[in-house]
Coordinates of C-alpha atoms and ligand atoms in Angstrom, one line a residue:
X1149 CA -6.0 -6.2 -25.2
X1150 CA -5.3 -2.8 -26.9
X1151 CA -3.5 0.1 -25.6
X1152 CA -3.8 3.8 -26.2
X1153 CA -1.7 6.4 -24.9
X1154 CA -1.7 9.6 -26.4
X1155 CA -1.5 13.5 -25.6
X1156 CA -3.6 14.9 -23.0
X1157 CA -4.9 18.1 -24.8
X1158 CA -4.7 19.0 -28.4
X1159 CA -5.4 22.0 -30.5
X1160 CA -5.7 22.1 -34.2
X1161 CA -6.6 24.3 -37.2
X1162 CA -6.7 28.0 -37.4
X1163 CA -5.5 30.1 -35.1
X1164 CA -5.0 27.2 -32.5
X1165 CA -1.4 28.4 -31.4
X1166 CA -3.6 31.3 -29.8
X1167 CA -4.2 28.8 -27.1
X1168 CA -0.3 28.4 -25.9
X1169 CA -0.7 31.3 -23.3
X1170 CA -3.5 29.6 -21.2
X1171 CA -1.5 26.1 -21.6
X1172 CA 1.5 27.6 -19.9
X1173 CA -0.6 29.9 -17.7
X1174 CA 0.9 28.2 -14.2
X1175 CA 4.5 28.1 -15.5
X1176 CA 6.8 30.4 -13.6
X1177 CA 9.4 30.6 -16.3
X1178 CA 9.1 29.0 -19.9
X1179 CA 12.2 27.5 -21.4
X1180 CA 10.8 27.4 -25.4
X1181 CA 13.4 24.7 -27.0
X1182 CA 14.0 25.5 -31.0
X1183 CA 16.7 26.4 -33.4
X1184 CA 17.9 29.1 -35.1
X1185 CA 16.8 27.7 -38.7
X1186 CA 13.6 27.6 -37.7
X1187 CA 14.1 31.2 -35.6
X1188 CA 15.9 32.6 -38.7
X1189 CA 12.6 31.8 -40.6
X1190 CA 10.2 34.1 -38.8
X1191 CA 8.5 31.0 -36.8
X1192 CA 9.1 31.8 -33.0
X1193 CA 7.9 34.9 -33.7
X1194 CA 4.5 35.1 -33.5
X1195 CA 3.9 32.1 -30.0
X1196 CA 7.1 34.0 -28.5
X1197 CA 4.8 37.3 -29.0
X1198 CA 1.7 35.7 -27.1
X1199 CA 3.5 34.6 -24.0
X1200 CA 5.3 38.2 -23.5
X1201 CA 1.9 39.4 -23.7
X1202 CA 0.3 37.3 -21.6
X1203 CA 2.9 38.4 -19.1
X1204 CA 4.6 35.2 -19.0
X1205 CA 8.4 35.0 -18.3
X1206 CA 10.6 32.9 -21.5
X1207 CA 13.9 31.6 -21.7
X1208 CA 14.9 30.5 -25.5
X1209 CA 17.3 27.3 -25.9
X1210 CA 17.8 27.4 -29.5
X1211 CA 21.9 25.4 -29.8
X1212 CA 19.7 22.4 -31.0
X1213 CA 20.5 20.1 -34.1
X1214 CA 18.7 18.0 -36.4
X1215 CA 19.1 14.0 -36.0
X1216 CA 20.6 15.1 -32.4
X1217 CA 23.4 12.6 -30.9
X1218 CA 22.8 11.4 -27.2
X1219 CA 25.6 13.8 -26.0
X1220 CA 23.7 17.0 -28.0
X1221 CA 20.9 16.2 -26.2
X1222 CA 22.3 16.2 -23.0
X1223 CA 23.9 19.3 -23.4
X1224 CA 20.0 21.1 -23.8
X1225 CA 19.3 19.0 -20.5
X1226 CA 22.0 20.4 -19.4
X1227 CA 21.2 23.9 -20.2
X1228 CA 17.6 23.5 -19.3
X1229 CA 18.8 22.7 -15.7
X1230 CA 20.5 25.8 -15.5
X1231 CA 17.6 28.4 -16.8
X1232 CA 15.4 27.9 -13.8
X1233 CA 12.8 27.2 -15.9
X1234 CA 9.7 25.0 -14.9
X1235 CA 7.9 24.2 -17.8
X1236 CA 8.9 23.0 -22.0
X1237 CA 7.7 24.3 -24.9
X1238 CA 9.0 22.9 -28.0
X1239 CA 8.4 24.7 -31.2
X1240 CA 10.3 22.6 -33.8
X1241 CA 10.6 19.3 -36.1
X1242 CA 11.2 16.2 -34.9
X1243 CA 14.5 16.4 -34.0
X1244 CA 13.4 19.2 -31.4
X1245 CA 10.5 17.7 -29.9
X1246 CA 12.2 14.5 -29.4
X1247 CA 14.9 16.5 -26.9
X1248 CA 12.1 18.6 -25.3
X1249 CA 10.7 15.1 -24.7
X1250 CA 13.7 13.7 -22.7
X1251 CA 14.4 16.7 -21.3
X1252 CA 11.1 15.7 -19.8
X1253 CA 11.9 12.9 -18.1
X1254 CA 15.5 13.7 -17.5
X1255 CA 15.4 17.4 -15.5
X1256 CA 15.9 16.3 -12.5
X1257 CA 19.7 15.0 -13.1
X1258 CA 19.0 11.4 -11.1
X1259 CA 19.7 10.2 -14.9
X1260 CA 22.0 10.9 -17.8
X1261 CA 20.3 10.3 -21.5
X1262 CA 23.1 7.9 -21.6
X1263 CA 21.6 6.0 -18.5
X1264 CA 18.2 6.3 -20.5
X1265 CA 19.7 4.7 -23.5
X1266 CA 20.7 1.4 -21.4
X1267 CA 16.9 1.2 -19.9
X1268 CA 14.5 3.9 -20.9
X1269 CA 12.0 2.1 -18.0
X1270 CA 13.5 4.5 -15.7
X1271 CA 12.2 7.6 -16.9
X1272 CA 9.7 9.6 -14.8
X1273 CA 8.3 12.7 -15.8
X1274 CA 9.3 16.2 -14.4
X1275 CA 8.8 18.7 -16.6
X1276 CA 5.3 19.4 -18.5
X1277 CA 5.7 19.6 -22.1
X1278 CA 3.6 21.7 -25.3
X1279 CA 4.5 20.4 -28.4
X1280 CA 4.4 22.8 -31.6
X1281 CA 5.2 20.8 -34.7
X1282 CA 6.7 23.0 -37.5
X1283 CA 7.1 19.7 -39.6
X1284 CA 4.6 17.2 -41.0
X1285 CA 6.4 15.1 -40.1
X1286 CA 7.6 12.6 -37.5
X1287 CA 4.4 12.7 -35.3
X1288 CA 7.0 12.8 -32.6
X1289 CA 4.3 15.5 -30.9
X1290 CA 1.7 12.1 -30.8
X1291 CA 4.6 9.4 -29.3
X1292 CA 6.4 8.2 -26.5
X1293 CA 9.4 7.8 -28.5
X1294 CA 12.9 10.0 -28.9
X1295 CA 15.5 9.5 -31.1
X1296 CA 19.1 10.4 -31.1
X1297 CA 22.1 9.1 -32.8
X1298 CA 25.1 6.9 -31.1
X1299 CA 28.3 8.2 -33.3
X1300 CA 30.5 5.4 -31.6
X1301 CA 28.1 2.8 -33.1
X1302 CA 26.9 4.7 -36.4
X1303 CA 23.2 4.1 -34.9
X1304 CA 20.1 5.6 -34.6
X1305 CA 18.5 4.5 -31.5
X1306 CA 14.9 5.3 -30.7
X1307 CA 14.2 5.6 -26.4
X1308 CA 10.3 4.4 -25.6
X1309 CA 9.2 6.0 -22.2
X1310 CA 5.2 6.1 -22.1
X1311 CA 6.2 9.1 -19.4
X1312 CA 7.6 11.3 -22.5
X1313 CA 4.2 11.5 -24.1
X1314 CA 3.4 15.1 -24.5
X1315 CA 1.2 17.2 -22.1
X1316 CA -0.3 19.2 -24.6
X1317 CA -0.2 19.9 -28.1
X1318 CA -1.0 22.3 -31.0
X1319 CA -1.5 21.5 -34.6
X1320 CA -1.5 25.3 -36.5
X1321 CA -0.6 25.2 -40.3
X1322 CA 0.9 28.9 -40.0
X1323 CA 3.9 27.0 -38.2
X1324 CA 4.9 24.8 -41.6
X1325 CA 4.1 27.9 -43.5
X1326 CA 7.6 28.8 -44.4
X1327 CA 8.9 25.3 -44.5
X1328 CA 11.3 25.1 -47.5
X1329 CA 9.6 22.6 -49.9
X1330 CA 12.6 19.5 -49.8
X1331 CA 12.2 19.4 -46.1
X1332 CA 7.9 19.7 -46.2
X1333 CA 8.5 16.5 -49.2
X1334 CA 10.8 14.3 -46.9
X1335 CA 8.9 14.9 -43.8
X1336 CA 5.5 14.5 -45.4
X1337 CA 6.7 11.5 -46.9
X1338 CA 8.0 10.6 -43.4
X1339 CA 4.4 10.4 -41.8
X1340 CA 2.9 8.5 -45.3
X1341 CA 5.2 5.6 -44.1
X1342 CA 4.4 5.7 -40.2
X1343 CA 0.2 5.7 -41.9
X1344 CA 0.9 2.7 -44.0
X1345 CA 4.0 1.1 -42.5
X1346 CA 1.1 1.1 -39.3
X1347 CA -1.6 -0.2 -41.0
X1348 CA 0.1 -2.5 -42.7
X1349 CA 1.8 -4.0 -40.0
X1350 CA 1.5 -7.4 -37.9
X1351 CA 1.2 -5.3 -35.0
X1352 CA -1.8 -3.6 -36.6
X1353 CA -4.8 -2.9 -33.6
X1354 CA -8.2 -1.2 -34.6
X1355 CA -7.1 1.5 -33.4
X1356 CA -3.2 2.2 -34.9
X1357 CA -6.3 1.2 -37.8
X1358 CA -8.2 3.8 -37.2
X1359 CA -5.4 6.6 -36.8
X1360 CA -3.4 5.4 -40.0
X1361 CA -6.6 4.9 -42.4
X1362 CA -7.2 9.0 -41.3
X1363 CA -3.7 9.9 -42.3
X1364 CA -3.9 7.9 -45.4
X1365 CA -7.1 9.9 -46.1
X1366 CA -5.8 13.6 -45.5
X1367 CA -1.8 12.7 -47.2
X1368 CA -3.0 11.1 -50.3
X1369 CA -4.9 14.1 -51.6
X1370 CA -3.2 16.7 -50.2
X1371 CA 0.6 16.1 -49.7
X1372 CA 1.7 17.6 -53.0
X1373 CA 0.2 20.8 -53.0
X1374 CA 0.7 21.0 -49.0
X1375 CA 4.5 20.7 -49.7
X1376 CA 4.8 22.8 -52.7
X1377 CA 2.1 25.7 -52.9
X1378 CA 3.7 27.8 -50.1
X1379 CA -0.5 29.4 -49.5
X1380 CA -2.2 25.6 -49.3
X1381 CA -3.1 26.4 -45.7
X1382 CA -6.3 24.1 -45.9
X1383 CA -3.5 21.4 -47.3
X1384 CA -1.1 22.1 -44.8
X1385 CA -3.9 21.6 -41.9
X1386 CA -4.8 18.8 -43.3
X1387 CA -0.7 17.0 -43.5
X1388 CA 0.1 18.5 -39.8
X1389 CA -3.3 16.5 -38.8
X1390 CA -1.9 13.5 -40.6
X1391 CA 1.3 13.5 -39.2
X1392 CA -0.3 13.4 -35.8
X1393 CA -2.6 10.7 -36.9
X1394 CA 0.2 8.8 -37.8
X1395 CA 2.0 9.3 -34.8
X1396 CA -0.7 8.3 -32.7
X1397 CA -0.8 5.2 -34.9
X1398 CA 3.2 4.4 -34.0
X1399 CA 1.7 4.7 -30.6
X1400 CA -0.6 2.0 -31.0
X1401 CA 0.9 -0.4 -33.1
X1402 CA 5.0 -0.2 -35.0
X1403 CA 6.6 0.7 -38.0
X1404 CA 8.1 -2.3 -40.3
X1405 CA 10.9 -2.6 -42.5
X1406 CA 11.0 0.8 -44.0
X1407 CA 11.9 2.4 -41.0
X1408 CA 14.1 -1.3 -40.2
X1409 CA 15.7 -0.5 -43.2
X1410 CA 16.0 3.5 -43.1
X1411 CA 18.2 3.3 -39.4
X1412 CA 21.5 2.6 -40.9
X1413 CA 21.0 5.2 -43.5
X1414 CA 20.9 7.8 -40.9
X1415 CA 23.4 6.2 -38.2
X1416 CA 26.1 5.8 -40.7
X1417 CA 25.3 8.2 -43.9
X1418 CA 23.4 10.7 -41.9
X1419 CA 20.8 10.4 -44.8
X1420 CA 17.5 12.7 -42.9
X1421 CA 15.1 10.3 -41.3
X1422 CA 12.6 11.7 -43.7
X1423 CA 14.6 11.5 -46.9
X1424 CA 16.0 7.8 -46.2
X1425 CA 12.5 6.8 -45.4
X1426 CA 11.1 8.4 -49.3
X1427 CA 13.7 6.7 -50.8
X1428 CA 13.0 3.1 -49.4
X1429 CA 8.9 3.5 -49.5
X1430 CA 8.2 2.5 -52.8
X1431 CA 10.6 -0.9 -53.2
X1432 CA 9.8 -1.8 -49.8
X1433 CA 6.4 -1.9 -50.3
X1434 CA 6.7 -3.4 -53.7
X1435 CA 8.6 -6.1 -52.1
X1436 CA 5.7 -6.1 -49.5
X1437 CA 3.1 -6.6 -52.4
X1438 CA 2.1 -10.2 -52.0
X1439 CA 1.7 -10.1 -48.3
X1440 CA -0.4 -7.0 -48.2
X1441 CA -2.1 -6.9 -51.1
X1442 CA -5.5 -7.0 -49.2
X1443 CA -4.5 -4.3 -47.1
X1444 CA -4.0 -2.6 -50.2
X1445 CA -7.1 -3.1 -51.4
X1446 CA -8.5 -1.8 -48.6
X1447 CA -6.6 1.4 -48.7
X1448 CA -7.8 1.6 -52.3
X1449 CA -11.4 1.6 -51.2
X1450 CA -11.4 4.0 -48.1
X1451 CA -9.7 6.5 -50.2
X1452 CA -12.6 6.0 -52.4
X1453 CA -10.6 5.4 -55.6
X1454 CA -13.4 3.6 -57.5
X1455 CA -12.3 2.1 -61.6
X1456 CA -10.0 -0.9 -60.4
X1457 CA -11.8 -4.3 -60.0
X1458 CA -9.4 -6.9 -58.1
X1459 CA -7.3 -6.8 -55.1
X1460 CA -4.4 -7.2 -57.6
X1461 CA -5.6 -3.6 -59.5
X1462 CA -6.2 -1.8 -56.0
X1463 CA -2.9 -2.9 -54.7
X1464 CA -0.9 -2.0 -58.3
X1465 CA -3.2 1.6 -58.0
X1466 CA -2.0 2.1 -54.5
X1467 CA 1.8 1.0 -55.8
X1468 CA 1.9 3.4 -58.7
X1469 CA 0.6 6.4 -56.5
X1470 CA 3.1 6.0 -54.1
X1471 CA 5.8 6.3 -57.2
X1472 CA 3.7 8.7 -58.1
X1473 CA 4.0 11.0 -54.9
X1474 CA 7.8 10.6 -54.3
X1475 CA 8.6 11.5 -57.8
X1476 CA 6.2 14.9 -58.0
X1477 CA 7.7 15.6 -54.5
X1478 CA 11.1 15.4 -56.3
X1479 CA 13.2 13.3 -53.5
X1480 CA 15.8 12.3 -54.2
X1481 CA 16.2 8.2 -55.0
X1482 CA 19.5 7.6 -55.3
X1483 CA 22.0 6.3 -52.9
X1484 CA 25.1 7.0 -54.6
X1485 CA 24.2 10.8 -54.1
X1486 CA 24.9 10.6 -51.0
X1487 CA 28.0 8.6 -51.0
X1488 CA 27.1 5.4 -50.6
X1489 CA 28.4 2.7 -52.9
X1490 CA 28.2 -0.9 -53.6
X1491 CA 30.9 -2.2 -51.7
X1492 CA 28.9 -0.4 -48.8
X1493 CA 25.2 -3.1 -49.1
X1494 CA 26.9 -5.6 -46.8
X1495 CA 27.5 -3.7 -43.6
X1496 CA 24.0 -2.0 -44.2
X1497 CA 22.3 -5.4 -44.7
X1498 CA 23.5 -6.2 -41.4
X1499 CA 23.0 -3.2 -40.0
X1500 CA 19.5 -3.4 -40.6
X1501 CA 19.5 -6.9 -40.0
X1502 CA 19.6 -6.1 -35.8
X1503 CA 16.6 -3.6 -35.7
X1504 CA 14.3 -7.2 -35.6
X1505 CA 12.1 -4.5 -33.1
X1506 CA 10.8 -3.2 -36.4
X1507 CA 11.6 -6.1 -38.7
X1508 CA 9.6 -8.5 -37.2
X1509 CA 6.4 -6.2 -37.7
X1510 CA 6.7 -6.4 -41.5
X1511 CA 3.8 -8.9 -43.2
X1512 CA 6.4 -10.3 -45.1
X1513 CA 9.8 -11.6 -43.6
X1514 CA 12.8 -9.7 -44.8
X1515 CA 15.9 -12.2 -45.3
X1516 CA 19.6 -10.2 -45.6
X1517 CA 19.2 -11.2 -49.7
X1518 CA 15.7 -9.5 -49.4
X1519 CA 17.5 -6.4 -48.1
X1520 CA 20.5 -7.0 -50.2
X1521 CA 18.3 -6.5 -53.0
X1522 CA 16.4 -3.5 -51.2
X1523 CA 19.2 -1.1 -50.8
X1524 CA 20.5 -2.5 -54.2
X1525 CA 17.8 -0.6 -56.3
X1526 CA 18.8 2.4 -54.5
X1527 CA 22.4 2.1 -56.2
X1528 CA 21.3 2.8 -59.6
Ligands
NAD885 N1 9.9 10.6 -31.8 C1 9.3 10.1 -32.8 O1 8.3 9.5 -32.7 C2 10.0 10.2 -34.1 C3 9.4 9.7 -35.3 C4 10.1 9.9 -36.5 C5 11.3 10.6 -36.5 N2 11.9 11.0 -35.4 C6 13.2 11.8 -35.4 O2 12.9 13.2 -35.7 C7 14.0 13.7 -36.4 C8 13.6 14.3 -37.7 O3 12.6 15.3 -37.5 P1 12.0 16.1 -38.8 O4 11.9 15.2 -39.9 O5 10.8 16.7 -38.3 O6 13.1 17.1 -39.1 P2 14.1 18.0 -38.2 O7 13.4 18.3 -36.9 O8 15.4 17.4 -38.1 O9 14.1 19.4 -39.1 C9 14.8 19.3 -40.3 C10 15.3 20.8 -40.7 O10 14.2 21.6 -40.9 C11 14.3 22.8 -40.2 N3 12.9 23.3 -39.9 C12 12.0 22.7 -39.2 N4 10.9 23.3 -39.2 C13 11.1 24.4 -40.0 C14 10.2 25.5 -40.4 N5 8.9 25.5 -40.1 N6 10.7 26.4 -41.2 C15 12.0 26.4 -41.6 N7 12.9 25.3 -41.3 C16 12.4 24.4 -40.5 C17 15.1 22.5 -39.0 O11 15.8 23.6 -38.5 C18 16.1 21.4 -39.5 O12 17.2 22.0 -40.1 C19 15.0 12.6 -36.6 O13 16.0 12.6 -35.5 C20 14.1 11.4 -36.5 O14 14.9 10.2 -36.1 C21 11.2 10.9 -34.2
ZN886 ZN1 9.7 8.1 -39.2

């Protein structure tokens, strides 16, 4: 049995954001959740533009922050409670659709984000969400997952409610427009690993298949110039429907030891989710190499790569053009640079050692040496 749970109505390619007036048209008073980065770069301007003139009353919440803690969260619950507002609209990263999303669930006050933490099962839906991505990116707009830091534990934790699925979404490249090229790379490079982590993945289903062989199909071609011509519209389309794709592949099936490995990275360094994921894709999947190889090869073919004969040449192809795409996207690969050290590997190896929920999805078990040796390459 396969399950597939994903948005109820979404909107993508040109001019799509035109339709956010009519998906809000019942709301009384809009509470449109962002940040002032994102503000500060022209975004909100133009959606905040179509609900004035569509007559529709909008609150802005904008004291959000990327890789949010539990208690930052709760203080946009919070705030949310106390703006009258009846309805979400989250114009933003990851980091911003993920607290729209248990704002969700958690506006009615009968539980704290806390409480949802200990047993996210009893989360019920309140608040109708739109979901504006201005990253691709996390595919958080496609998921029924939110994730928010635990400073007393150095952890990222990630809250799965099926009820925080959006309502609605809308896919527009105009949004990642002005995105500032090292955060396109590390988010882009974010929803590459959800597509292959997914597909390559013992939870694999045909249809986390189906989503992640699409996202492979739009990222590989069009990721570099999507994160680094600042006019690649058709390119930036193309990543923002990827990302989604590879969301909805999270959905239906789980990410492996890139993202196992990547958790303590943020939680303890406060290395992006994006960045910490680029700079573990390529050994991961190296050491990944003799248990996937097929899947590889299979990748190879549906991206219609045609010279290499063997599984072994597909696979070392699809190797080499991962290299390939981190290092054009210039992210960084280096641990040290962000103050990590050898003396550091053994509380990460364990670290990483207790997120088994993602760990036990990779093809090719990962013992603490295995991940000794991971992070280790990263020290160089
Ligand atoms: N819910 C999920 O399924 C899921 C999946 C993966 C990651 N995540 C979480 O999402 C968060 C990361 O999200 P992200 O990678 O999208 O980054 P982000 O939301 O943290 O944003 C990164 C930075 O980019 C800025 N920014 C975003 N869009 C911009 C734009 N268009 N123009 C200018 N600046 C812009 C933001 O202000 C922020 O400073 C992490 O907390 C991660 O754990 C969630
Ligand atoms: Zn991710």
């Amino acid at each position: 049995m396969y399950a597939w749970k994903i948005p109820g109505t979404v909107f993508s390619g040109e001019h799509a954001i035109e339709q956010l007036p009519f998906l809000c048209a019942e709301a009384k008073k809009i509470a449109v959740f962002s940040d002032h980065s994102i503000e500060a770069a022209g975004v909100l301007e133009h959606p905040l533009a179509l609900l004035r003139q569509a007559g529709l009353e909008t609150v802005c919440l904008l004291d959000l922050y990327p890789e949010p803690t539990y208690k930052q969260a709760q203080a946009v619950v919070d705030a949310f409670q106390s703006s009258g507002a009846d309805r979400i609209v989250a114009i933003g990263g990851g980091s911003v659709m993920d607290i729209a999303k248990l704002c969700s669930i958690a506006a009615d006050g009968r539980y704290t984000i806390k409480d949802l933490l200990d047993d996210p099962s009893r989360g019920k839906k309140t608040v109708k969400t739109v979901m504006i991505p201005t990253t691709a990116g996390t595919g958080a707009e496609a998921t029924p997952n939110a994730i928010v830091a635990v400073p007393e534990k150095e952890l990222k934790v990630g809250i799965v409610c099926a009820e925080m699925i959006p309502d609605a979404v809308i896919l527009d490249g105009e949004m990642i427009r002005r995105l500032p090229p090292a955060i396109a790379a590390s988010t882009g490079v974010d929803a590459l690993c959800h597509a292959i982590e997914c597909y390559t993945s013992r939870k694999a289903t045909p249809f986390s298949d189906l989503f992640a062989q699409e996202a492979l199909k739009l990222i590989f071609p069009h990721i570099e110039r999507a994160c680094l011509d600042p006019d690649a519209i058709e390119s930036k389309n193309a990543m923002l429907l990827a990302a989604f794709y590879a969301g909805a592949a999270i959905t239906c099936s789980g990410t492996t030891a890139v993202h196992a490995l990547s958790y303590p990275l943020g939680g303890k360094y406060h290395i992006a989710h994006g960045t910490a994921n680029a700079m573990l894709l390529v050994p991961v999947m190296r050491f990944n190499a003799s248990a996937c190889q097929e899947d590889f090869a299979r990748m190879y073919d549906f991206l219609e790569e045609r010279d290499a004969q063997t599984n072994e040449e597909k696979s070392a192809w699809v190797l080499t053009r991962l290299e390939e795409m981190v290092k054009h996207l210039n992210i960084p690969t280096d641990l040290t640079s962000f103050g990590v050290t050898a003396k550091d590997v053994d509380s990460l190896v364990s670290a990483a050692m207790d997120v088994q929920r993602l760990l036990q999805n990779n093809k090719r078990p990962v013992t603490p040496e295995d991940a000794r040796q991971i992070y280790q390459q990263l020290l160089a």
